[in-house]
């Protein structure tokens, strides 16, 4: 178990990937309340989490009952195996979701991602920010 990180560094490529993921999937639906979920790759060292890459995950969630959701585990495992062939130093360090707030299923998803890495970081990216500043919040538990 690692100590709580003091800083989360999110590379711009990751933000662009999240917005692209949202634009290609959720935003194309009539309901803009739909969110997207993906995996964060990078490294944790010296009290810093450095998020260098990410990839989208197939994810469905019931809009009326937030406790009902689906995340494709086999897709996660096969995509991560391909990413490891390209860059063996990048590890699974957490996951992202588009915001703006926490959802009912987030604890369950966090527990699932915890099977692939120790102490995952959770980043909520605001794809339609209403304020200026950094469009993400990082959580660590």
Short mmCIF file of C-alpha atoms in Angstrom, two decimals, residues 9-11 13-14 41-43 50-54 87 90 93:
data_model
loop_
_atom_site.label_atom_id
_atom_site.label_comp_id
_atom_site.label_asym_id
_atom_site.label_seq_id
_atom_site.Cartn_x
_atom_site.Cartn_y
_atom_site.Cartn_z
CA UNK A 9 0.09 15.32 -12.78
CA UNK A 10 -2.28 14.85 -15.71
CA UNK A 11 -0.63 15.17 -19.11
CA UNK A 13 -2.78 14.10 -24.00
CA UNK A 14 -4.96 12.45 -21.36
CA UNK A 41 -1.87 4.71 -17.28
CA UNK A 42 1.32 6.13 -15.86
CA UNK A 43 3.54 5.86 -12.81
CA UNK A 50 1.92 10.99 -13.16
CA UNK A 51 -0.84 10.16 -15.63
CA UNK A 52 0.76 9.89 -19.07
CA UNK A 53 -1.79 7.95 -21.10
CA UNK A 54 -5.33 6.58 -21.07
CA UNK A 87 5.33 0.98 -23.39
CA UNK A 90 3.21 2.55 -18.10
CA UNK A 93 -2.80 3.65 -11.98
#
